[in-house]
Coordinates of C-alpha atoms in Angstrom, one line a residue:
M1 CA 85.7 -108.4 -48.7
A2 CA 83.8 -108.3 -52.2
N3 CA 86.2 -108.1 -54.4
D4 CA 90.0 -109.0 -52.7
V5 CA 91.7 -112.7 -52.9
F6 CA 91.7 -114.9 -50.5
T7 CA 93.2 -117.9 -49.8
V8 CA 90.5 -120.2 -49.5
A9 CA 91.2 -120.7 -45.3
E10 CA 90.3 -117.3 -45.1
R11 CA 87.6 -117.1 -47.1
I12 CA 85.6 -120.8 -45.0
A13 CA 87.0 -117.9 -42.0
H14 CA 85.0 -114.5 -43.2
S15 CA 82.0 -117.2 -44.4
L16 CA 81.9 -117.9 -41.6
K17 CA 81.8 -114.3 -39.9
R18 CA 79.0 -114.2 -41.8
H19 CA 77.1 -116.3 -40.4
N20 CA 77.1 -114.7 -37.3
V21 CA 79.7 -117.6 -36.1
T22 CA 82.0 -116.1 -33.6
H23 CA 83.1 -119.5 -31.3
I24 CA 84.5 -122.1 -33.0
F25 CA 85.0 -126.3 -30.6
A26 CA 89.0 -126.8 -31.8
Q27 CA 92.7 -128.1 -31.6
S28 CA 94.4 -125.8 -34.2
L29 CA 93.3 -127.9 -37.2
P30 CA 92.8 -127.4 -39.8
S31 CA 94.9 -125.2 -38.7
A32 CA 94.7 -123.2 -42.0
V33 CA 91.3 -122.3 -40.8
I34 CA 91.8 -121.3 -37.3
L35 CA 94.7 -119.2 -37.7
A36 CA 91.7 -116.9 -40.4
A37 CA 89.4 -117.7 -38.1
E38 CA 90.9 -115.6 -34.9
A39 CA 92.4 -113.2 -37.0
I40 CA 89.3 -111.7 -37.5
G41 CA 87.5 -111.8 -33.6
I42 CA 86.6 -116.0 -34.2
R43 CA 87.1 -117.2 -30.5
Q44 CA 88.7 -120.7 -30.6
V45 CA 87.6 -122.9 -27.1
A46 CA 90.5 -125.6 -27.6
Y47 CA 89.9 -128.9 -26.1
R48 CA 91.4 -131.6 -25.1
Q49 CA 89.6 -134.3 -27.1
E50 CA 87.2 -134.6 -30.2
N51 CA 84.1 -135.8 -28.5
M52 CA 84.0 -133.5 -25.9
G53 CA 84.8 -130.6 -28.4
G54 CA 81.6 -132.0 -30.1
T55 CA 79.6 -132.0 -27.0
M56 CA 80.8 -128.8 -26.4
A57 CA 79.7 -127.5 -29.9
D58 CA 76.8 -129.9 -29.3
G59 CA 75.4 -127.9 -26.0
Y60 CA 76.5 -124.0 -27.8
A61 CA 73.6 -125.0 -30.4
R62 CA 71.2 -126.2 -27.6
L63 CA 71.8 -122.7 -25.5
S64 CA 72.6 -119.8 -28.4
G65 CA 70.5 -120.8 -31.0
K66 CA 73.2 -121.0 -33.6
V67 CA 75.1 -123.6 -35.1
G68 CA 77.7 -125.0 -33.3
V69 CA 80.9 -125.4 -35.2
V70 CA 83.7 -127.7 -34.4
A71 CA 87.1 -128.8 -35.6
A72 CA 89.1 -132.0 -36.3
Q73 CA 92.2 -133.3 -38.0
N74 CA 91.6 -135.9 -40.6
G75 CA 91.9 -140.0 -39.6
P76 CA 91.8 -141.2 -35.5
A77 CA 90.7 -137.4 -34.8
A78 CA 87.3 -137.4 -37.0
T79 CA 86.3 -141.0 -35.6
L80 CA 86.4 -139.5 -33.0
L81 CA 84.3 -136.9 -33.5
V82 CA 81.4 -139.5 -34.9
P83 CA 79.4 -140.2 -31.0
P84 CA 78.7 -136.0 -30.1
L85 CA 78.1 -135.5 -33.7
A86 CA 75.7 -139.5 -33.3
E87 CA 73.6 -137.8 -30.1
A88 CA 72.9 -134.3 -32.3
L89 CA 71.1 -136.2 -34.6
K90 CA 69.5 -138.0 -32.8
A91 CA 68.6 -135.1 -30.5
S92 CA 68.5 -132.5 -34.4
V93 CA 70.6 -130.5 -32.6
P94 CA 72.9 -128.4 -35.6
I95 CA 76.6 -128.3 -35.2
I96 CA 79.0 -128.0 -38.7
A97 CA 82.0 -130.2 -38.1
L98 CA 85.3 -128.5 -39.9
V99 CA 86.6 -132.1 -40.8
Q100 CA 90.5 -131.3 -42.8
D101 CA 91.7 -134.1 -45.0
V102 CA 95.0 -135.6 -46.9
E103 CA 96.4 -133.6 -50.1
R104 CA 93.9 -134.3 -53.4
D105 CA 97.0 -135.3 -55.1
Q106 CA 97.4 -137.7 -52.4
A107 CA 94.2 -139.2 -51.6
D108 CA 93.3 -142.7 -52.2
R109 CA 97.3 -143.4 -51.7
N110 CA 97.1 -144.6 -48.0
A111 CA 98.5 -140.9 -47.4
F112 CA 99.0 -140.0 -43.8
Q113 CA 95.5 -140.4 -41.7
E114 CA 93.8 -141.2 -44.3
L115 CA 90.6 -142.2 -44.0
D116 CA 87.2 -142.1 -46.4
H117 CA 85.5 -139.5 -44.2
L118 CA 82.4 -139.4 -46.3
A119 CA 81.7 -142.9 -45.5
L120 CA 82.4 -142.7 -41.7
F121 CA 80.4 -139.6 -41.4
Q122 CA 77.4 -140.5 -42.9
S123 CA 75.7 -142.9 -40.9
C124 CA 75.5 -139.8 -38.3
T125 CA 75.0 -136.6 -39.9
K126 CA 72.2 -134.8 -41.5
W127 CA 74.5 -133.9 -45.1
V128 CA 78.3 -134.9 -45.6
R129 CA 80.3 -133.5 -48.5
K130 CA 84.7 -132.8 -49.7
V131 CA 84.7 -129.7 -51.8
I132 CA 87.4 -130.6 -54.7
V133 CA 86.8 -127.1 -56.7
A134 CA 88.6 -124.1 -54.4
E135 CA 85.6 -122.0 -56.2
R136 CA 82.7 -123.9 -54.5
I137 CA 83.5 -122.8 -51.0
D138 CA 81.1 -120.6 -50.6
D139 CA 78.3 -122.8 -52.0
Y140 CA 79.1 -125.2 -49.7
L141 CA 79.6 -123.4 -47.1
D142 CA 75.4 -122.6 -48.2
A143 CA 74.6 -125.7 -47.8
A144 CA 76.1 -126.6 -44.8
F145 CA 74.7 -124.1 -42.9
T146 CA 71.1 -124.7 -44.3
A147 CA 71.1 -128.6 -44.3
A148 CA 71.4 -127.9 -40.6
V149 CA 69.1 -124.9 -39.4
S150 CA 66.9 -126.3 -42.2
G151 CA 63.8 -129.3 -41.5
R152 CA 64.8 -131.2 -38.6
P153 CA 68.0 -129.6 -37.3
G154 CA 71.2 -131.8 -37.4
P155 CA 75.4 -132.5 -37.5
V156 CA 76.1 -131.8 -41.5
A157 CA 80.2 -132.5 -42.2
L158 CA 82.5 -130.7 -44.6
L159 CA 85.9 -132.2 -45.9
L160 CA 88.6 -130.0 -46.5
P161 CA 91.4 -131.0 -48.0
A162 CA 94.4 -129.5 -46.7
D163 CA 96.0 -128.6 -49.4
L164 CA 92.3 -126.7 -51.2
L165 CA 92.9 -124.4 -47.8
R166 CA 95.8 -123.1 -48.9
E167 CA 94.7 -122.0 -52.7
K168 CA 94.3 -118.7 -53.0
I169 CA 90.8 -117.7 -55.1
A170 CA 89.3 -115.0 -56.8
P171 CA 86.3 -114.0 -55.2
S172 CA 82.6 -115.8 -55.9
A173 CA 80.3 -114.9 -59.2
F174 CA 77.8 -115.1 -57.1
R175 CA 76.2 -113.5 -54.6
R176 CA 76.8 -114.4 -50.8
E177 CA 75.0 -112.3 -48.0
A178 CA 72.8 -114.2 -46.4
A179 CA 73.8 -114.9 -42.3
L180 CA 72.0 -118.7 -42.1
G181 CA 73.4 -119.6 -38.7
H182 CA 70.2 -119.2 -36.3
W183 CA 67.8 -122.2 -35.8
P184 CA 65.2 -123.2 -37.0
L185 CA 65.7 -121.3 -40.3
D186 CA 62.7 -121.0 -41.8
R187 CA 59.1 -122.1 -40.0
L188 CA 56.7 -123.8 -41.8
R189 CA 53.3 -125.4 -40.7
A190 CA 50.4 -127.4 -41.7
R191 CA 47.9 -126.5 -43.6
D192 CA 44.7 -124.9 -42.2
S193 CA 42.7 -127.8 -42.4
D194 CA 44.0 -130.0 -40.3
I195 CA 44.7 -127.0 -38.0
E196 CA 41.2 -127.0 -38.5
R197 CA 40.8 -130.6 -37.1
A198 CA 43.2 -130.8 -34.3
A199 CA 41.0 -127.5 -32.6
S200 CA 37.8 -129.2 -32.8
M201 CA 39.2 -131.8 -31.1
I202 CA 40.4 -130.2 -28.6
A203 CA 37.8 -128.1 -27.7
A204 CA 35.6 -131.4 -27.5
A205 CA 37.7 -133.5 -25.7
Q206 CA 37.2 -134.1 -21.8
A207 CA 40.3 -135.4 -21.1
P208 CA 43.3 -134.2 -23.2
I209 CA 47.0 -133.4 -22.9
I210 CA 49.9 -131.9 -23.9
I211 CA 53.1 -134.3 -23.8
A212 CA 56.2 -131.9 -24.5
G213 CA 59.7 -132.0 -26.3
G214 CA 62.5 -131.1 -27.7
G215 CA 61.2 -129.7 -30.1
I216 CA 59.7 -126.9 -27.9
H217 CA 62.8 -126.1 -26.8
A218 CA 64.7 -126.3 -30.6
S219 CA 61.6 -124.0 -32.1
R220 CA 62.1 -121.6 -29.1
A221 CA 58.1 -122.5 -28.2
A222 CA 58.0 -122.5 -25.0
G223 CA 55.5 -119.0 -24.6
E224 CA 53.4 -120.3 -27.4
L225 CA 53.1 -123.3 -25.4
S226 CA 52.3 -121.7 -22.5
A227 CA 49.7 -119.6 -23.6
L228 CA 48.2 -122.3 -25.0
Q229 CA 48.7 -123.9 -21.4
D230 CA 46.8 -121.5 -20.2
E231 CA 44.0 -119.9 -22.8
A232 CA 42.7 -124.2 -23.4
S233 CA 43.4 -125.5 -20.3
L234 CA 45.1 -127.5 -21.0
P235 CA 47.7 -129.8 -18.5
V236 CA 51.6 -130.4 -19.8
I237 CA 54.2 -133.2 -19.0
T238 CA 57.4 -132.9 -21.2
T239 CA 59.7 -135.7 -22.6
N240 CA 62.6 -135.3 -20.4
M241 CA 64.2 -133.2 -23.7
G242 CA 61.5 -131.3 -22.6
K243 CA 61.8 -129.8 -19.6
G244 CA 61.0 -126.4 -18.5
A245 CA 59.3 -125.9 -21.9
V246 CA 57.0 -125.2 -19.5
D247 CA 56.8 -123.9 -15.9
E248 CA 56.8 -126.3 -13.6
F249 CA 55.1 -124.6 -11.1
H250 CA 52.5 -123.4 -13.0
P251 CA 48.4 -125.4 -11.6
L252 CA 48.7 -126.7 -14.7
S253 CA 52.0 -128.6 -14.8
A254 CA 52.7 -132.2 -14.0
G255 CA 56.5 -132.4 -14.4
V256 CA 58.5 -135.0 -15.9
L257 CA 57.0 -138.0 -16.4
G258 CA 58.7 -140.9 -19.3
A259 CA 59.8 -144.2 -17.1
L260 CA 60.4 -142.0 -13.8
V261 CA 56.9 -144.3 -12.7
G262 CA 58.5 -146.2 -9.4
P263 CA 57.7 -145.6 -6.1
K264 CA 58.3 -141.7 -5.0
S265 CA 58.0 -140.4 -7.9
L266 CA 55.5 -137.6 -9.8
G267 CA 54.9 -140.0 -12.0
R268 CA 53.2 -142.3 -10.2
H269 CA 50.3 -140.3 -9.4
S270 CA 50.5 -138.0 -12.9
V271 CA 51.0 -140.8 -15.1
A272 CA 46.9 -140.8 -14.8
L273 CA 46.6 -138.1 -16.8
V274 CA 48.2 -140.2 -20.1
E275 CA 46.2 -142.9 -18.7
Q276 CA 43.0 -141.5 -18.7
A277 CA 43.7 -139.0 -22.0
D278 CA 41.0 -139.1 -24.8
V279 CA 42.8 -136.9 -26.2
V280 CA 46.8 -136.1 -26.6
I281 CA 48.5 -133.3 -27.9
L282 CA 52.7 -134.3 -28.9
I283 CA 54.4 -131.5 -29.8
G284 CA 58.1 -132.1 -30.6
T285 CA 58.3 -135.3 -29.0
R286 CA 60.2 -139.2 -31.0
T287 CA 57.5 -140.8 -28.8
N288 CA 60.8 -142.5 -27.5
Q289 CA 61.8 -145.6 -25.4
N290 CA 62.2 -143.2 -22.2
G291 CA 59.6 -140.7 -23.0
T292 CA 57.2 -143.4 -23.7
D293 CA 57.9 -145.6 -20.6
S294 CA 58.9 -148.3 -23.3
W295 CA 55.6 -146.8 -25.8
R296 CA 53.5 -148.5 -22.7
Q297 CA 52.0 -144.9 -21.5
I298 CA 49.5 -143.8 -24.0
P299 CA 46.0 -145.5 -24.0
P300 CA 45.0 -147.1 -27.5
S301 CA 41.6 -145.5 -27.1
A302 CA 42.9 -142.5 -26.5
S303 CA 43.0 -140.0 -30.1
V304 CA 46.9 -138.1 -31.2
I305 CA 47.7 -135.0 -32.9
H306 CA 51.0 -134.2 -33.0
I307 CA 53.2 -131.4 -34.3
D308 CA 56.6 -132.1 -34.7
V309 CA 58.8 -130.2 -37.2
D310 CA 60.3 -134.1 -39.1
P311 CA 57.2 -135.7 -40.8
V312 CA 58.3 -139.1 -40.0
E313 CA 58.2 -138.3 -36.7
I314 CA 55.1 -138.5 -37.2
G315 CA 53.3 -141.8 -36.8
R316 CA 56.1 -143.6 -36.3
T317 CA 54.5 -145.1 -33.5
Y318 CA 51.1 -143.5 -32.5
E319 CA 48.2 -142.7 -35.8
A320 CA 48.0 -139.2 -35.4
V321 CA 46.3 -135.8 -37.0
R322 CA 49.3 -135.0 -38.5
L323 CA 50.0 -130.9 -38.3
A324 CA 54.3 -131.4 -39.7
G325 CA 55.8 -128.3 -38.9
D326 CA 57.8 -125.9 -36.3
A327 CA 56.0 -126.1 -32.8
A328 CA 56.3 -122.3 -32.5
E329 CA 54.7 -121.0 -35.8
T330 CA 52.0 -124.8 -35.7
I331 CA 51.5 -123.3 -31.9
G332 CA 50.4 -119.8 -32.5
A333 CA 48.2 -121.6 -35.1
L334 CA 46.7 -123.7 -33.3
R335 CA 45.5 -121.2 -30.7
R336 CA 44.2 -118.6 -33.2
V337 CA 41.5 -120.8 -34.2
L338 CA 41.3 -122.0 -31.0
A339 CA 40.6 -118.4 -29.6
E340 CA 37.4 -118.8 -32.2
C341 CA 36.1 -122.4 -30.8
D342 CA 33.8 -122.5 -27.5
L343 CA 36.6 -123.5 -24.7
S344 CA 33.7 -123.3 -21.9
Y345 CA 33.9 -126.7 -21.3
R346 CA 37.5 -126.9 -21.3
A347 CA 37.2 -123.5 -19.3
S348 CA 34.4 -125.7 -15.9
K349 CA 37.3 -128.3 -15.3
R350 CA 40.1 -126.0 -14.8
E351 CA 39.9 -126.1 -11.4
E352 CA 39.0 -129.3 -10.6
L353 CA 42.2 -130.4 -13.2
E354 CA 44.4 -128.2 -11.3
S355 CA 43.3 -129.0 -8.0
R356 CA 44.1 -132.9 -9.3
I357 CA 47.6 -132.0 -10.5
A358 CA 49.2 -130.6 -7.1
G359 CA 47.5 -132.9 -4.8
F360 CA 50.0 -135.1 -7.7
W361 CA 52.6 -132.6 -6.3
R362 CA 51.4 -133.0 -2.4
A363 CA 52.1 -136.8 -2.4
F364 CA 55.3 -136.4 -4.1
E365 CA 57.4 -134.2 -1.5
T366 CA 55.7 -135.7 1.0
E367 CA 57.1 -140.1 -0.5
R368 CA 60.3 -138.1 -1.0
Q369 CA 60.9 -135.7 2.4
S370 CA 62.9 -138.9 3.8
V371 CA 65.0 -139.1 1.3
A372 CA 65.0 -135.4 -0.4
L373 CA 65.5 -134.0 3.5
S374 CA 67.8 -137.4 4.6
E375 CA 70.6 -136.1 7.1
S376 CA 72.9 -139.6 6.4
S377 CA 76.3 -139.6 5.0
P378 CA 76.9 -141.0 2.4
I379 CA 74.8 -138.7 1.0
R380 CA 71.2 -138.9 -1.0
P381 CA 71.4 -138.0 -4.5
E382 CA 67.5 -136.4 -3.9
R383 CA 69.3 -134.7 -1.0
I384 CA 72.0 -132.7 -3.5
M385 CA 68.6 -131.9 -5.8
F386 CA 66.5 -130.2 -3.0
E387 CA 69.3 -128.1 -1.8
L388 CA 70.2 -127.2 -5.8
Q389 CA 65.9 -126.5 -6.1
R390 CA 66.3 -123.5 -2.8
M391 CA 69.6 -121.9 -5.4
L392 CA 68.1 -122.1 -8.8
T393 CA 66.6 -119.4 -10.6
A394 CA 65.2 -118.9 -14.1
D395 CA 67.9 -118.2 -15.5
T396 CA 71.0 -121.2 -14.4
T397 CA 71.5 -124.0 -16.6
V398 CA 71.2 -126.9 -15.2
V399 CA 72.7 -129.3 -17.7
A400 CA 72.9 -133.2 -16.3
D401 CA 75.4 -136.2 -17.4
A402 CA 73.4 -139.3 -19.6
S403 CA 71.4 -142.5 -16.6
Y404 CA 71.0 -141.7 -12.9
S405 CA 72.2 -138.0 -13.3
S406 CA 69.9 -136.7 -16.1
M407 CA 67.0 -138.9 -13.8
W408 CA 67.4 -137.0 -10.7
V409 CA 67.3 -133.7 -12.7
A410 CA 64.9 -134.5 -14.6
G411 CA 62.4 -135.7 -11.6
Q412 CA 63.9 -133.9 -8.8
L413 CA 64.1 -130.4 -10.0
R414 CA 61.1 -127.8 -10.9
A415 CA 61.4 -125.1 -13.5
L416 CA 60.6 -122.4 -12.3
S417 CA 59.6 -120.2 -16.2
P418 CA 58.3 -121.2 -20.0
G419 CA 62.0 -121.4 -21.3
M420 CA 64.3 -122.3 -18.7
R421 CA 66.7 -125.1 -20.0
F422 CA 67.6 -128.1 -19.1
L423 CA 70.1 -129.5 -20.7
S424 CA 71.5 -134.0 -21.2
P425 CA 72.5 -135.9 -24.2
R426 CA 69.7 -137.8 -24.6
G427 CA 69.5 -137.8 -28.0
L428 CA 71.9 -141.6 -28.0
A429 CA 72.6 -141.4 -24.2
G430 CA 76.2 -141.4 -24.0
L431 CA 77.8 -141.7 -20.1
G432 CA 80.1 -138.6 -19.6
W433 CA 79.4 -135.4 -21.9
G434 CA 78.0 -133.6 -19.0
V435 CA 80.8 -131.1 -19.0
P436 CA 81.0 -130.6 -22.0
L437 CA 77.4 -129.9 -22.7
A438 CA 78.0 -127.3 -20.0
L439 CA 81.1 -125.8 -21.1
G440 CA 79.5 -125.4 -24.9
A441 CA 76.4 -124.0 -22.7
K442 CA 78.4 -121.3 -20.9
A443 CA 80.0 -119.8 -23.9
A444 CA 77.0 -119.2 -25.3
R445 CA 75.2 -117.3 -22.0
P446 CA 79.0 -116.6 -20.1
D447 CA 76.8 -114.2 -17.7
K448 CA 74.4 -116.5 -16.6
P449 CA 75.7 -119.5 -14.2
V450 CA 75.9 -123.4 -15.3
V451 CA 75.4 -125.9 -13.3
T452 CA 76.2 -129.8 -14.1
I453 CA 75.7 -132.9 -12.7
V454 CA 77.6 -136.0 -13.0
G455 CA 78.0 -138.9 -12.0
D456 CA 81.8 -140.9 -10.8
G457 CA 81.4 -143.2 -14.4
G458 CA 80.6 -140.4 -16.7
F459 CA 83.3 -137.4 -14.8
A460 CA 86.2 -140.2 -16.0
H461 CA 85.5 -139.7 -19.3
S462 CA 86.2 -135.7 -19.3
W463 CA 88.4 -135.1 -16.5
A464 CA 90.8 -133.7 -19.0
E465 CA 88.0 -130.9 -19.9
L466 CA 88.5 -128.6 -16.7
E467 CA 91.9 -127.6 -18.1
T468 CA 89.6 -126.8 -20.9
M469 CA 87.1 -124.1 -18.4
V470 CA 90.0 -123.3 -15.9
R471 CA 92.8 -122.3 -19.7
S472 CA 89.1 -121.2 -21.8
E473 CA 87.6 -119.3 -18.9
L474 CA 84.3 -121.0 -18.9
P475 CA 83.7 -121.6 -15.5
V476 CA 80.7 -123.8 -14.4
L477 CA 79.7 -125.1 -10.7
I478 CA 80.4 -129.6 -11.2
I479 CA 78.6 -131.8 -9.3
V480 CA 80.6 -134.9 -9.2
L481 CA 77.6 -137.1 -7.5
N482 CA 80.4 -140.0 -6.1
N483 CA 78.5 -143.2 -5.1
G484 CA 81.9 -145.4 -6.7
V485 CA 79.8 -147.9 -8.2
L486 CA 78.4 -147.8 -12.1
G487 CA 74.5 -147.1 -11.2
F488 CA 72.3 -147.9 -13.9
Q489 CA 74.5 -151.1 -14.7
R490 CA 74.5 -152.2 -11.9
D491 CA 71.3 -152.3 -10.7
A492 CA 70.1 -153.1 -14.2
E493 CA 71.8 -156.2 -14.6
T494 CA 71.0 -156.8 -11.1
V495 CA 66.9 -156.7 -12.3
K496 CA 67.4 -158.4 -14.8
F497 CA 70.2 -161.1 -13.4
G498 CA 70.9 -161.2 -10.2
S499 CA 73.4 -160.3 -10.2
F500 CA 75.7 -158.0 -11.6
T501 CA 80.0 -158.1 -13.5
T502 CA 82.7 -156.5 -11.4
A503 CA 83.0 -153.6 -14.0
C504 CA 80.4 -151.4 -11.8
K505 CA 82.6 -151.2 -8.5
F506 CA 84.8 -148.8 -9.2
A507 CA 88.5 -148.6 -7.4
D508 CA 88.2 -145.1 -4.5
V509 CA 89.3 -141.8 -6.9
D510 CA 89.8 -138.7 -5.0
H511 CA 88.4 -136.3 -8.0
Q512 CA 88.6 -133.1 -5.3
K513 CA 92.6 -133.7 -6.3
I514 CA 92.1 -134.3 -10.0
A515 CA 89.9 -130.7 -10.8
E516 CA 92.9 -129.4 -7.9
A517 CA 95.8 -130.3 -10.0
C518 CA 94.1 -128.3 -13.5
G519 CA 94.0 -125.2 -11.3
C520 CA 90.0 -125.8 -10.5
P521 CA 88.9 -125.1 -7.2
A522 CA 87.5 -128.7 -5.6
V523 CA 86.0 -129.9 -1.9
R524 CA 84.9 -133.5 -0.7
I525 CA 81.1 -133.1 0.6
F526 CA 80.3 -135.7 3.2
D527 CA 77.7 -134.2 5.3
P528 CA 74.2 -132.2 3.8
A529 CA 75.0 -129.8 6.0
D530 CA 77.7 -128.4 3.3
L531 CA 75.8 -128.0 0.5
P532 CA 74.3 -124.9 0.7
R533 CA 77.2 -122.6 1.3
Y534 CA 78.9 -124.7 -1.3
L535 CA 76.3 -124.1 -3.9
E536 CA 75.6 -120.7 -3.5
R537 CA 79.5 -120.0 -4.1
G538 CA 79.4 -121.9 -7.1
L539 CA 76.3 -120.1 -8.7
S540 CA 77.8 -117.6 -7.7
G541 CA 79.8 -116.7 -10.7
D542 CA 83.0 -115.7 -8.9
G543 CA 85.0 -118.9 -10.4
P544 CA 84.3 -122.8 -11.3
L545 CA 84.1 -125.0 -8.5
L546 CA 83.9 -128.6 -8.5
M547 CA 81.8 -130.6 -6.1
E548 CA 82.8 -133.6 -5.1
I549 CA 80.2 -135.1 -2.9
M550 CA 79.9 -138.9 -1.9
T551 CA 76.7 -140.3 -2.3
E552 CA 74.7 -143.6 -0.7
P553 CA 76.1 -146.2 -3.4
G554 CA 72.5 -148.6 -2.7
A555 CA 70.3 -144.4 -4.4
H556 CA 68.7 -145.0 -8.2
P557 CA 66.2 -142.7 -9.5
P558 CA 62.2 -143.8 -9.0
L559 CA 62.7 -146.1 -13.1
S560 CA 59.9 -147.9 -13.8
L561 CA 62.3 -150.8 -14.6
F562 CA 63.3 -150.8 -11.0
A563 CA 59.7 -150.6 -9.3
A564 CA 58.8 -154.0 -8.1
M565 CA 62.3 -153.8 -6.4
D566 CA 61.4 -150.4 -4.7
E567 CA 58.0 -151.6 -4.0
A568 CA 59.4 -155.3 -1.8
A569 CA 62.3 -153.0 -0.1

C-alpha cells in the first residue's frame, strides 16, 4: 500500500483496517468509503436509522475494547447521530463518526442537505474536524483515533466532503503504521507520593469502602480491582455502569447501590457501609446523581480517595486525594504500595465484615421472595429476573434499556465473575437503546450469548432494528417487559404531582407479531411457569428470540423516589 495511489475513500478504508477496524455501522453512506471498506473485508452492519446505528457502535466499543465506527450521510442523517454520540460522551465510550459533507465548492450555498456539521457535533464529541486537503487524510484519521481513545475516551466526528472522497492522492510523505484502534491507548497514573498517601489512609482506616464505576470496565481493570478487594479486605459496591466490576458472589461484594434503596432492595441494607465509612475510595465514577442517590450517600465526615482518568471529575462534588490516571494502572500501583503496609487490622475485621454483607444479601432475598417467586399474572419483573439469573453464565452479556429496565437488571441480577458485562445507556439514560446496544455487543462477541431487557415504551423506539438483527445474523434474546405504560414517567409524576398525563398509557401492541413480521421467532408469555424453557431457548445460541412478557403495570424498582409511597402501601 505504501507506494500505491488511492482515492481518499480507499485510503480511509485502508487506514481503518490498519487501526484494526473490522465493522462499520452504516447505511451505505458515505458510499465511496463503504464500498472501499467492504472491498477489503471490513463488514458493514447496515442499521435502519442513524440513532440506532450510533448506539450499535457504542455497544460494540464497550464490549470489544475497540473503537466503534459509525458512518452517515450529511443533513438529517447526521443530526440523528447526536443522541448516541452524546451518550458516548457522558459514558466515556470511543466512537468515530464518519460523516459525509457537501462538496467543497458547494459549501455555504444552501446545497442539498447542507448543515453546519462542525457546530452540530461540537456539543456531543471530544473532537470534530472537517477534512479539506486530501493529502492530510491519514493525519486526520490518526488524530481522530488518538482523540477517541486517549485520556477520557469518547466520541469524535470526521467530516468528509463528497468530492474529497473521490480525489486521488499519492502516498503520504510521513510514515503511518501505528494501530490506534484499541482503548485505553495510554495508561498513565498518579505520582508515587499521592499513591503512598492513599495507601496509608486505607491501611489506617476503620471502615473503608470502594465505590466502583464504569471506569473499571473502560480500563479493563476488573482483575486489578478484585485483587485489591481481596488483598486489602475492602468491601465493594458499584454504580449502575460499574455493575460486574467485581464478582457479586464474593463475600466482600455488596452489589449496586445508588438510588436503589427502597423497600425490598439490597441497597436499603448495604447503604450503611457507605454511611458509616471513614474512607471512601471512588474508582472510575463521575459521582453523578443516580450513583450517589442525589449526592446524599457519602458522609461529610469521610475522607475520599478518587481514582479517575479524567482529572476534572476528581473533586467535582467530593474533595478528594487526587489519583488521576488509568484505573488498572493506578490500582496496580496502589496494590504494590499496600503490600508493604501493615494491613493486619483490615484482615482482623474481614470475617465480621463478610458476615455483615452476607446478612444484607440474606435480608434482601427474604424480603423480595414474595415478588421474585410470585406465581401471579401479569408477571412480576422480579420473577423474570429471578428466572434469568438461573440461566446466566459469566460469558453472558446482559444489556438493558434506560429507565426501569436498567434498574431491574442492576438491582435484581448478580454478576458471576469480575468483569462480567452489563451494558446500559446510563451516560444520558436515553430511552430506546437496549436493542441496538445488544446488536453492537453481539457483533463484538458473536460466539457469546447476549440478552437485552427492554420495556414496551423503549422498544417502540427500535422496532425496525429487528430486521437489522435478522438480516445481519446477530441473534440476541430480546425480553420485552410489556406493562402497557411508560412506567417511570407515570410513577414519578404520581409522586410529584398526584396524577399523570395521558402520554403514560399505551394502546395494546402485539410485539410478537411485529417480531414475526421481521423474521424473528417470538412468543407472548402470560404464565411465569413458561419462563424457564423460553429463556433457555433464547440463550442457547440457536437463533434470535423475542419474549414478550406481560408484566405487572404496578411494579417498579425500589428507588428512593418511591420509598415513602412503597412504605405506606
